[in-house]
Structure formats: C-alpha cells, structure tokens
CSV table of C-alpha atoms and ligand atoms in Angstrom, one decimal:
chain,number,residue,atom,x,y,z
L,1,MET,CA,0.0,0.0,0.0
L,2,THR,CA,1.4,3.4,-0.9
L,3,GLU,CA,1.4,6.3,1.5
L,4,LEU,CA,-1.4,8.0,-0.4
L,5,GLU,CA,-3.5,4.8,-0.3
L,6,ALA,CA,-3.0,4.5,3.4
L,7,ILE,CA,-4.3,8.1,4.0
L,8,LEU,CA,-7.2,7.5,1.6
L,9,ALA,CA,-8.2,4.4,3.5
L,10,GLU,CA,-8.5,6.6,6.6
L,11,ILE,CA,-10.8,9.2,4.9
L,12,ASP,CA,-14.5,8.8,5.6
L,13,PRO,CA,-16.2,9.1,2.2
L,14,ALA,CA,-19.5,10.0,4.0
L,15,ARG,CA,-17.9,13.1,5.5
L,16,LEU,CA,-16.0,14.7,2.7
L,17,PRO,CA,-15.9,18.5,2.5
L,18,ARG,CA,-18.5,19.5,-0.1
L,19,HIS,CA,-16.4,22.5,-1.1
L,20,VAL,CA,-12.6,22.9,-0.9
L,21,ALA,CA,-11.0,26.3,-1.7
L,22,ILE,CA,-7.2,26.6,-2.2
L,23,ILE,CA,-4.9,29.6,-2.1
L,24,MET,CA,-2.2,28.2,-4.5
L,25,ASP,CA,0.9,30.0,-3.2
L,26,GLY,CA,4.6,29.4,-3.5
L,27,ASN,CA,5.3,29.2,-7.2
L,28,GLY,CA,7.9,32.0,-7.1
L,29,ARG,CA,9.8,30.5,-4.2
L,30,TRP,CA,9.7,27.1,-5.8
L,31,ALA,CA,11.4,28.5,-8.9
L,32,ARG,CA,13.9,30.6,-6.9
L,33,SER,CA,15.0,27.5,-5.0
L,34,LYS,CA,15.9,25.9,-8.3
L,35,GLY,CA,17.6,29.0,-9.7
L,36,LEU,CA,14.8,29.5,-12.2
L,37,PRO,CA,12.7,32.6,-13.2
L,38,ARG,CA,9.5,33.0,-11.2
L,39,SER,CA,7.3,32.2,-14.3
L,40,ASP,CA,8.8,28.7,-14.5
L,41,GLY,CA,7.3,28.2,-11.0
L,42,HIS,CA,3.9,29.2,-12.5
L,43,ALA,CA,4.3,26.7,-15.3
L,44,GLU,CA,5.1,24.0,-12.8
L,45,GLY,CA,2.0,25.2,-10.8
L,46,VAL,CA,-0.2,24.2,-13.8
L,47,THR,CA,0.8,20.6,-13.4
L,48,SER,CA,-0.1,20.9,-9.7
L,49,VAL,CA,-3.6,22.3,-10.7
L,50,HIS,CA,-4.1,19.3,-13.0
L,51,ARG,CA,-3.2,16.9,-10.1
L,52,ALA,CA,-5.5,18.7,-7.6
L,53,VAL,CA,-8.5,18.7,-10.0
L,54,GLU,CA,-8.0,15.0,-10.7
L,55,PHE,CA,-7.8,14.2,-7.1
L,56,ALA,CA,-10.9,16.2,-6.1
L,57,SER,CA,-12.9,14.8,-9.0
L,58,ASP,CA,-11.9,11.2,-8.3
L,59,LEU,CA,-12.6,11.6,-4.6
L,60,GLY,CA,-16.1,13.0,-5.3
L,61,ILE,CA,-15.7,16.5,-4.0
L,62,GLU,CA,-18.5,18.7,-5.4
L,63,TYR,CA,-16.7,22.1,-5.5
L,64,LEU,CA,-13.0,23.0,-5.8
L,65,THR,CA,-12.3,26.7,-5.9
L,66,LEU,CA,-8.8,27.8,-6.8
L,67,TYR,CA,-7.3,31.3,-6.2
L,68,ALA,CA,-5.2,31.7,-9.4
L,69,PHE,CA,-4.8,35.4,-9.7
L,70,SER,CA,-5.8,38.2,-7.3
L,71,THR,CA,-6.8,41.8,-8.0
L,72,GLU,CA,-3.5,42.8,-6.2
L,73,ASN,CA,-1.5,40.5,-8.5
L,74,TRP,CA,-2.1,43.0,-11.3
L,75,ASN,CA,0.6,45.1,-9.5
L,76,ARG,CA,3.3,42.5,-10.3
L,77,PRO,CA,6.0,43.2,-12.9
L,78,PRO,CA,4.3,43.3,-16.3
L,79,GLU,CA,6.4,40.5,-17.7
L,80,GLU,CA,5.2,38.1,-14.9
L,81,VAL,CA,1.6,39.2,-15.4
L,82,GLU,CA,1.8,38.7,-19.1
L,83,THR,CA,3.3,35.2,-18.7
L,84,LEU,CA,0.7,34.3,-16.2
L,85,MET,CA,-2.1,35.3,-18.5
L,86,TYR,CA,-0.5,33.4,-21.3
L,87,LEU,CA,-0.1,30.3,-19.1
L,88,ILE,CA,-3.7,30.5,-17.9
L,89,GLY,CA,-5.1,30.7,-21.4
L,90,TRP,CA,-2.8,27.9,-22.7
L,91,ALA,CA,-3.6,25.6,-19.8
L,92,ILE,CA,-7.3,25.9,-19.9
L,93,GLU,CA,-7.3,25.2,-23.7
L,94,ARG,CA,-5.0,22.2,-23.2
L,95,GLU,CA,-7.0,20.8,-20.3
L,96,LEU,CA,-10.5,21.3,-21.8
L,97,PRO,CA,-11.0,17.9,-23.5
L,98,ASP,CA,-9.9,16.2,-20.2
L,99,LEU,CA,-12.2,18.4,-18.2
L,100,ILE,CA,-15.2,17.5,-20.4
L,101,ARG,CA,-14.3,13.8,-20.3
L,102,ASN,CA,-14.2,14.0,-16.5
L,103,ASN,CA,-17.5,15.9,-16.3
L,104,VAL,CA,-15.9,18.9,-14.7
L,105,ARG,CA,-17.7,22.2,-14.9
L,106,ILE,CA,-15.7,25.4,-15.0
L,107,ARG,CA,-17.0,28.4,-13.2
L,108,LEU,CA,-15.1,31.7,-13.6
L,109,ILE,CA,-15.0,33.9,-10.5
L,110,GLY,CA,-13.7,37.5,-10.6
L,111,ASP,CA,-13.4,40.5,-12.8
L,112,ILE,CA,-13.2,38.5,-16.0
L,113,PRO,CA,-13.6,41.5,-18.4
L,114,ARG,CA,-10.2,42.7,-17.1
L,115,ILE,CA,-8.4,39.5,-18.3
L,116,PRO,CA,-6.6,40.1,-21.7
L,117,GLU,CA,-8.7,39.1,-24.6
L,118,LYS,CA,-6.8,36.0,-25.8
L,119,ALA,CA,-6.8,34.3,-22.4
L,120,ARG,CA,-10.4,35.6,-21.7
L,121,GLU,CA,-11.8,34.0,-24.9
L,122,LYS,CA,-10.3,30.6,-24.0
L,123,LEU,CA,-11.6,30.9,-20.4
L,124,LEU,CA,-15.1,31.8,-21.5
L,125,ASN,CA,-15.0,29.1,-24.1
L,126,ALA,CA,-14.1,26.5,-21.4
L,127,GLU,CA,-16.9,27.8,-19.2
L,128,ARG,CA,-19.4,27.5,-22.0
L,129,ALA,CA,-18.2,24.1,-23.2
L,130,THR,CA,-18.5,22.6,-19.7
L,131,SER,CA,-21.7,24.3,-18.7
L,132,SER,CA,-23.7,21.1,-18.8
L,133,CYS,CA,-21.1,19.0,-16.9
L,134,THR,CA,-22.5,17.6,-13.6
L,135,GLY,CA,-19.4,16.4,-11.8
L,136,LEU,CA,-16.9,18.6,-9.9
L,137,THR,CA,-17.5,22.3,-10.2
L,138,LEU,CA,-14.1,23.9,-10.6
L,139,GLY,CA,-14.2,27.6,-9.5
L,140,MET,CA,-11.3,29.6,-11.1
L,141,CYS,CA,-10.7,32.8,-9.2
L,142,LEU,CA,-9.1,35.2,-11.7
L,143,SER,CA,-8.6,38.9,-11.2
L,144,TYR,CA,-10.5,38.2,-8.0
L,145,SER,CA,-10.5,39.8,-4.6
L,146,SER,CA,-13.0,39.6,-1.8
L,147,ARG,CA,-13.2,43.3,-1.2
L,148,TRP,CA,-13.7,43.9,-5.0
L,149,GLU,CA,-16.5,41.3,-4.9
L,150,ILE,CA,-18.3,42.7,-1.8
L,151,THR,CA,-18.0,46.3,-3.2
L,152,GLU,CA,-19.5,45.2,-6.5
L,153,ALA,CA,-22.4,43.5,-4.6
L,154,ALA,CA,-23.0,46.7,-2.5
L,155,ARG,CA,-23.0,48.8,-5.6
L,156,ARG,CA,-25.5,46.5,-7.4
L,157,LEU,CA,-27.9,46.4,-4.4
L,158,ALA,CA,-27.6,50.2,-3.9
L,159,ARG,CA,-28.5,50.7,-7.6
L,160,LEU,CA,-31.5,48.5,-7.3
L,161,ALA,CA,-32.6,50.3,-4.2
L,162,ALA,CA,-32.1,53.7,-5.8
L,163,ASP,CA,-34.2,52.6,-8.8
L,164,GLY,CA,-37.0,51.6,-6.4
L,165,LYS,CA,-36.6,47.9,-7.3
L,166,LEU,CA,-35.4,46.7,-3.9
L,167,ASP,CA,-36.5,47.6,-0.4
L,168,PRO,CA,-33.3,48.0,1.7
L,169,GLU,CA,-35.2,46.5,4.7
L,170,VAL,CA,-35.4,43.1,2.9
L,171,ILE,CA,-31.6,42.8,2.4
L,172,ASP,CA,-30.4,39.9,4.4
L,173,GLU,CA,-27.4,37.5,4.3
L,174,ASN,CA,-28.9,35.4,1.6
L,175,ILE,CA,-29.5,38.4,-0.7
L,176,LEU,CA,-26.0,39.7,-0.1
L,177,ALA,CA,-24.5,36.2,-0.8
L,178,SER,CA,-26.5,35.8,-3.9
L,179,ASN,CA,-24.9,39.0,-5.3
L,180,LEU,CA,-21.3,37.7,-4.8
L,181,SER,CA,-19.4,36.0,-7.6
L,182,THR,CA,-19.9,32.7,-5.8
L,183,ALA,CA,-23.7,32.9,-5.9
L,184,GLY,CA,-25.3,29.5,-5.7
L,185,MET,CA,-22.2,27.8,-4.4
L,186,PRO,CA,-22.1,26.4,-0.8
L,187,ASP,CA,-19.5,28.1,1.4
L,188,PRO,CA,-16.1,26.3,1.5
L,189,ASP,CA,-15.9,23.7,4.2
L,190,LEU,CA,-12.1,23.6,4.0
L,191,LEU,CA,-9.6,26.3,2.9
L,192,ILE,CA,-6.1,25.2,2.2
L,193,ARG,CA,-3.2,27.7,1.7
L,194,THR,CA,0.1,26.3,0.5
L,195,GLY,CA,3.4,28.1,0.6
L,196,GLY,CA,3.7,28.6,4.4
L,197,GLU,CA,2.0,32.1,4.8
L,198,GLN,CA,-0.8,32.2,7.3
L,199,ARG,CA,-3.0,34.8,5.8
L,200,ILE,CA,-6.0,35.1,3.6
L,201,SER,CA,-4.8,37.7,1.0
L,202,ASN,CA,-8.3,39.0,0.2
L,203,PHE,CA,-9.8,35.6,-0.7
L,204,LEU,CA,-13.5,34.7,0.0
L,205,LEU,CA,-13.7,36.8,3.2
L,206,TRP,CA,-17.5,36.5,3.4
L,207,GLN,CA,-17.6,32.8,2.4
L,208,ILE,CA,-15.0,31.5,4.8
L,209,ALA,CA,-16.8,32.7,7.9
L,210,TYR,CA,-16.9,29.1,9.2
L,211,SER,CA,-14.5,27.3,7.0
L,212,GLU,CA,-11.8,25.1,8.5
L,213,LEU,CA,-8.4,26.6,7.7
L,214,CYS,CA,-5.4,24.5,6.8
L,215,PHE,CA,-2.0,26.1,6.2
L,216,THR,CA,0.8,24.0,4.8
L,217,PRO,CA,4.4,24.9,4.2
L,218,VAL,CA,4.5,22.8,1.0
L,219,LEU,CA,5.0,25.1,-2.1
L,220,TRP,CA,2.2,24.9,-4.6
L,221,PRO,CA,4.2,23.1,-7.4
L,222,ASP,CA,5.1,20.4,-4.8
L,223,PHE,CA,1.6,20.0,-3.5
L,224,GLY,CA,0.7,16.5,-4.4
L,225,LYS,CA,-2.3,14.1,-3.9
L,226,LYS,CA,-0.8,12.9,-0.6
L,227,ASP,CA,-0.8,16.5,0.7
L,228,PHE,CA,-4.4,17.0,-0.4
L,229,ALA,CA,-5.5,13.8,1.2
L,230,GLU,CA,-3.7,14.8,4.4
L,231,ALA,CA,-5.5,18.1,4.5
L,232,ILE,CA,-8.9,16.3,4.1
L,233,LEU,CA,-8.0,13.9,6.9
L,234,ASP,CA,-7.0,16.7,9.1
L,235,TYR,CA,-10.4,18.4,8.3
L,236,GLN,CA,-12.3,15.2,9.2
L,237,ASN,CA,-10.5,15.2,12.6
L,238,ARG,CA,-11.8,18.6,13.6
L,239,GLU,CA,-15.1,19.4,15.3
L,240,ARG,CA,-17.1,22.1,13.6
L,241,ARG,CA,-19.2,23.9,16.2
L,242,PHE,CA,-20.7,26.9,14.3
L,243,GLY,CA,-20.9,28.8,17.6
L,244,LYS,CA,-22.5,26.0,19.5
L,245,THR,CA,-20.9,24.0,22.4
L,246,SER,CA,-19.3,20.6,21.9
L,247,GLY,CA,-22.0,18.9,23.9
L,248,GLN,CA,-24.7,20.3,21.6
L,249,ILE,CA,-23.3,18.7,18.6
L,250,ASN,CA,-21.4,15.7,20.0
L,251,ASP,CA,-23.1,12.8,21.6
L,252,ASN,CA,-19.8,11.7,23.2
L,253,ILE,CA,-20.1,14.5,25.8
L,254,PRO,CA,-23.6,13.7,27.1
L,255,ASP,CA,-22.8,15.1,30.6
L,256,GLU,CA,-21.8,18.6,29.5
L,257,THR,CA,-23.6,21.0,31.9
L,258,TYR,CA,-24.4,24.7,31.3
L,259,GLY,CA,-25.4,26.5,34.5
L,260,LEU,CA,-23.0,27.8,37.1
L,261,SER,CA,-21.6,25.2,39.6
L,262,SER,CA,-22.6,27.5,42.4
L,263,GLY,CA,-26.1,29.0,42.6
L,264,SER,CA,-24.9,32.6,41.9
L,265,ALA,CA,-22.2,34.4,40.0
L,266,GLU,CA,-21.3,36.3,43.2
L,267,ASP,CA,-20.3,33.1,45.0
L,268,LEU,CA,-17.8,32.2,42.1
L,269,LEU,CA,-16.4,35.7,41.7
L,270,THR,CA,-15.8,36.7,45.3
I,301,LIG,C1,1.2,31.9,-6.3
I,301,LIG,O1,2.6,31.9,-6.2
I,301,LIG,C2,0.7,32.3,-7.7
I,301,LIG,C3,0.2,33.6,-7.9
I,301,LIG,C4,0.0,34.5,-6.9
I,301,LIG,C5,-0.2,34.0,-9.2
I,301,LIG,P1,3.5,33.2,-6.0
I,301,LIG,O2,3.8,33.7,-7.4
I,301,LIG,O3,2.8,34.1,-5.1
I,301,LIG,O4,4.8,32.6,-5.3
I,301,LIG,P2,5.6,33.2,-4.1
I,301,LIG,O5,4.6,33.4,-3.0
I,301,LIG,O6,6.2,34.4,-4.6
I,301,LIG,O7,6.5,32.1,-3.8
I,302,LIG,C1,-2.4,35.0,-3.0
I,302,LIG,O1,-1.0,34.9,-3.1
I,302,LIG,C2,-3.0,35.1,-4.4
I,302,LIG,C3,-3.0,33.8,-5.1
I,302,LIG,C4,-2.5,32.7,-4.7
I,302,LIG,C5,-3.5,33.9,-6.5
I,302,LIG,P1,-0.1,36.1,-3.1
I,302,LIG,O2,1.3,35.6,-3.2
I,302,LIG,O3,-0.5,37.2,-4.1
I,302,LIG,O4,-0.3,36.7,-1.6
I,302,LIG,P2,0.5,37.6,-0.7
I,302,LIG,O5,0.9,38.8,-1.5
I,302,LIG,O6,1.7,36.8,-0.2
I,302,LIG,O7,-0.4,38.0,0.5
I,303,LIG,MG1,2.8,34.4,-3.1
C-alpha cells in the first residue's frame, strides 16, 4: 500500500468537505529555490492544478475553488503578469478535453472582463463548453479579490434600491451572498493555503466565515495528492461547532452542563 492509499483508507467518504478552496501560493519561491525565473514556477504550478483537480474529482468532492490570480496580483511586474495570463489561457485550452471527459464544470469567478482578450476567450469558451457537466465544479478565481466582490455587490444592491426595485429592509445575508461571484455555491468547508504564509490575502472573506483553515508549508508546485489527502483527513478530525458547544453537537459528551456550579455568580467571583 502506498502512503497515499494509506491516507485515503482513513478518509471517511461520507464526511467529505463539499467545497474545498485553495490559495495556491509558493510558485515563485519554488522557482527561486531551483535558480529558475518565477514564471517557471507558475508553469510547474499548472501541473499541480491538474493533479489537484484530478484528485478532487476522483474523490467525489463537489466544488473546488482555486485562487489563481488576485486583484492585487495586477501590480506584479508586467512580464510576470503577461506570462501568467498566457499560461492561464494555454492551460485551460489544453485541459479542456480532459475536463469535459471527467464531467468537470468550469466556473469563472472574478473581474473576468479585465483579463486580456486572448486568455479571456479561452476561459469563456471553457466555461461554455463545460456548462452542462455535472461532476466537480471547478471555480477559477481570476482577477478576484473579496473586497472587490463585496464592493460590487454593494453597488448592485444600492443601484436596485435607488431605482426603487429593492426595499433596503429586505436585504439579508442570503440576498448579499446571492450577489457575490460565488452565488449559488455552498461556502467552503475547507480552505487550504500552500506556501507557508498564514494569511487570507483577500480571498473569499465572506464565504469562509466558518471554514476550517489548513496552512501547509508545501509550495504549490510540490503540492501532491498525498498533501491534499492529508488536508482532508485533518479536516475530518476537527469538530465544527458553528458557535455551539461541543456537547450540543457531539453525543460523546452527554454530561456537559451549562449552568453555574454555584447558585450565583457572586459566589464564584468573590
Ligand atoms: C502563487 O505563487 C501564484 C500567484 C499568486 C499567481 P506566487 O507567485 O505568489 O509565489 P511566491 O509566493 O512568490 O513564492
Ligand atoms: C495570493 O497569493 C493570491 C494567489 C494565490 C492567487 P499572493 O502571493 O499574491 O499573496 P501575498 O501577496 O503573499 O499575500
Ligand atoms: Mg505568493
């Protein structure tokens, strides 16, 4: 039995995360460690994306959302941005037949009109061509940032209200969520960040309110199926409480009690 098979055997297929989101970080450092230009790291990162999609699809995960390019990444040196855009277009075109064969549906998330035309056409074509696929939904976050998305939603709702088409009093969490780029998708159960940083970098701020966070030092190009499987196993060993107490959601603690041990707060505090 390989190491991967051993971890897979421990994963409970009935308790898989429905939605896994990944901040794919560390391409530049991977390249630097090998004395290569940063963009070689991005090229290697494409192979890692292929692997992660295959893994999620085979395991039966419903949604995989990948942070591929942030709004802030537009501020990188033009040569790196240009290469990234080229790679994104090239990769989606190359992968399309495989995605269709595996019933993977592409969903573009972010300020897509801002993507240069050549790559944008290939992305939109892949989204169209996979629109009736019913397996894994692969969210591709491109020119995406959470603050951008929430600002857009606020503007849209404000416009509707100003036009008299929406009563501000009826705006609730569901209405706000349905105006985000992820409308209709469940919130991520598990968020993985590779590359060692422990930050969110403007990713899905609204949607990860109750996600389990997993930070790994593994650089994205090195992130393999074993690392992915380990993250899922780690997720399954956590207790998600959503603000409740352990006893409320866990039958193993039937004797959890909730009042004060002493009749009054004064007795305990003096
Ligand atoms: C992630 O890798 C890919 C993108 C942000 C596009 P980085 O390019 O950020 O790699 P590091 O963090 O510099 O190693
Ligand atoms: C986050 O990585 C964005 C993507 C992975 C696409 P960055 O490398 O841009 O994040 P920071 O700058 O380290 O926070
Ligand atoms: Mg980075």
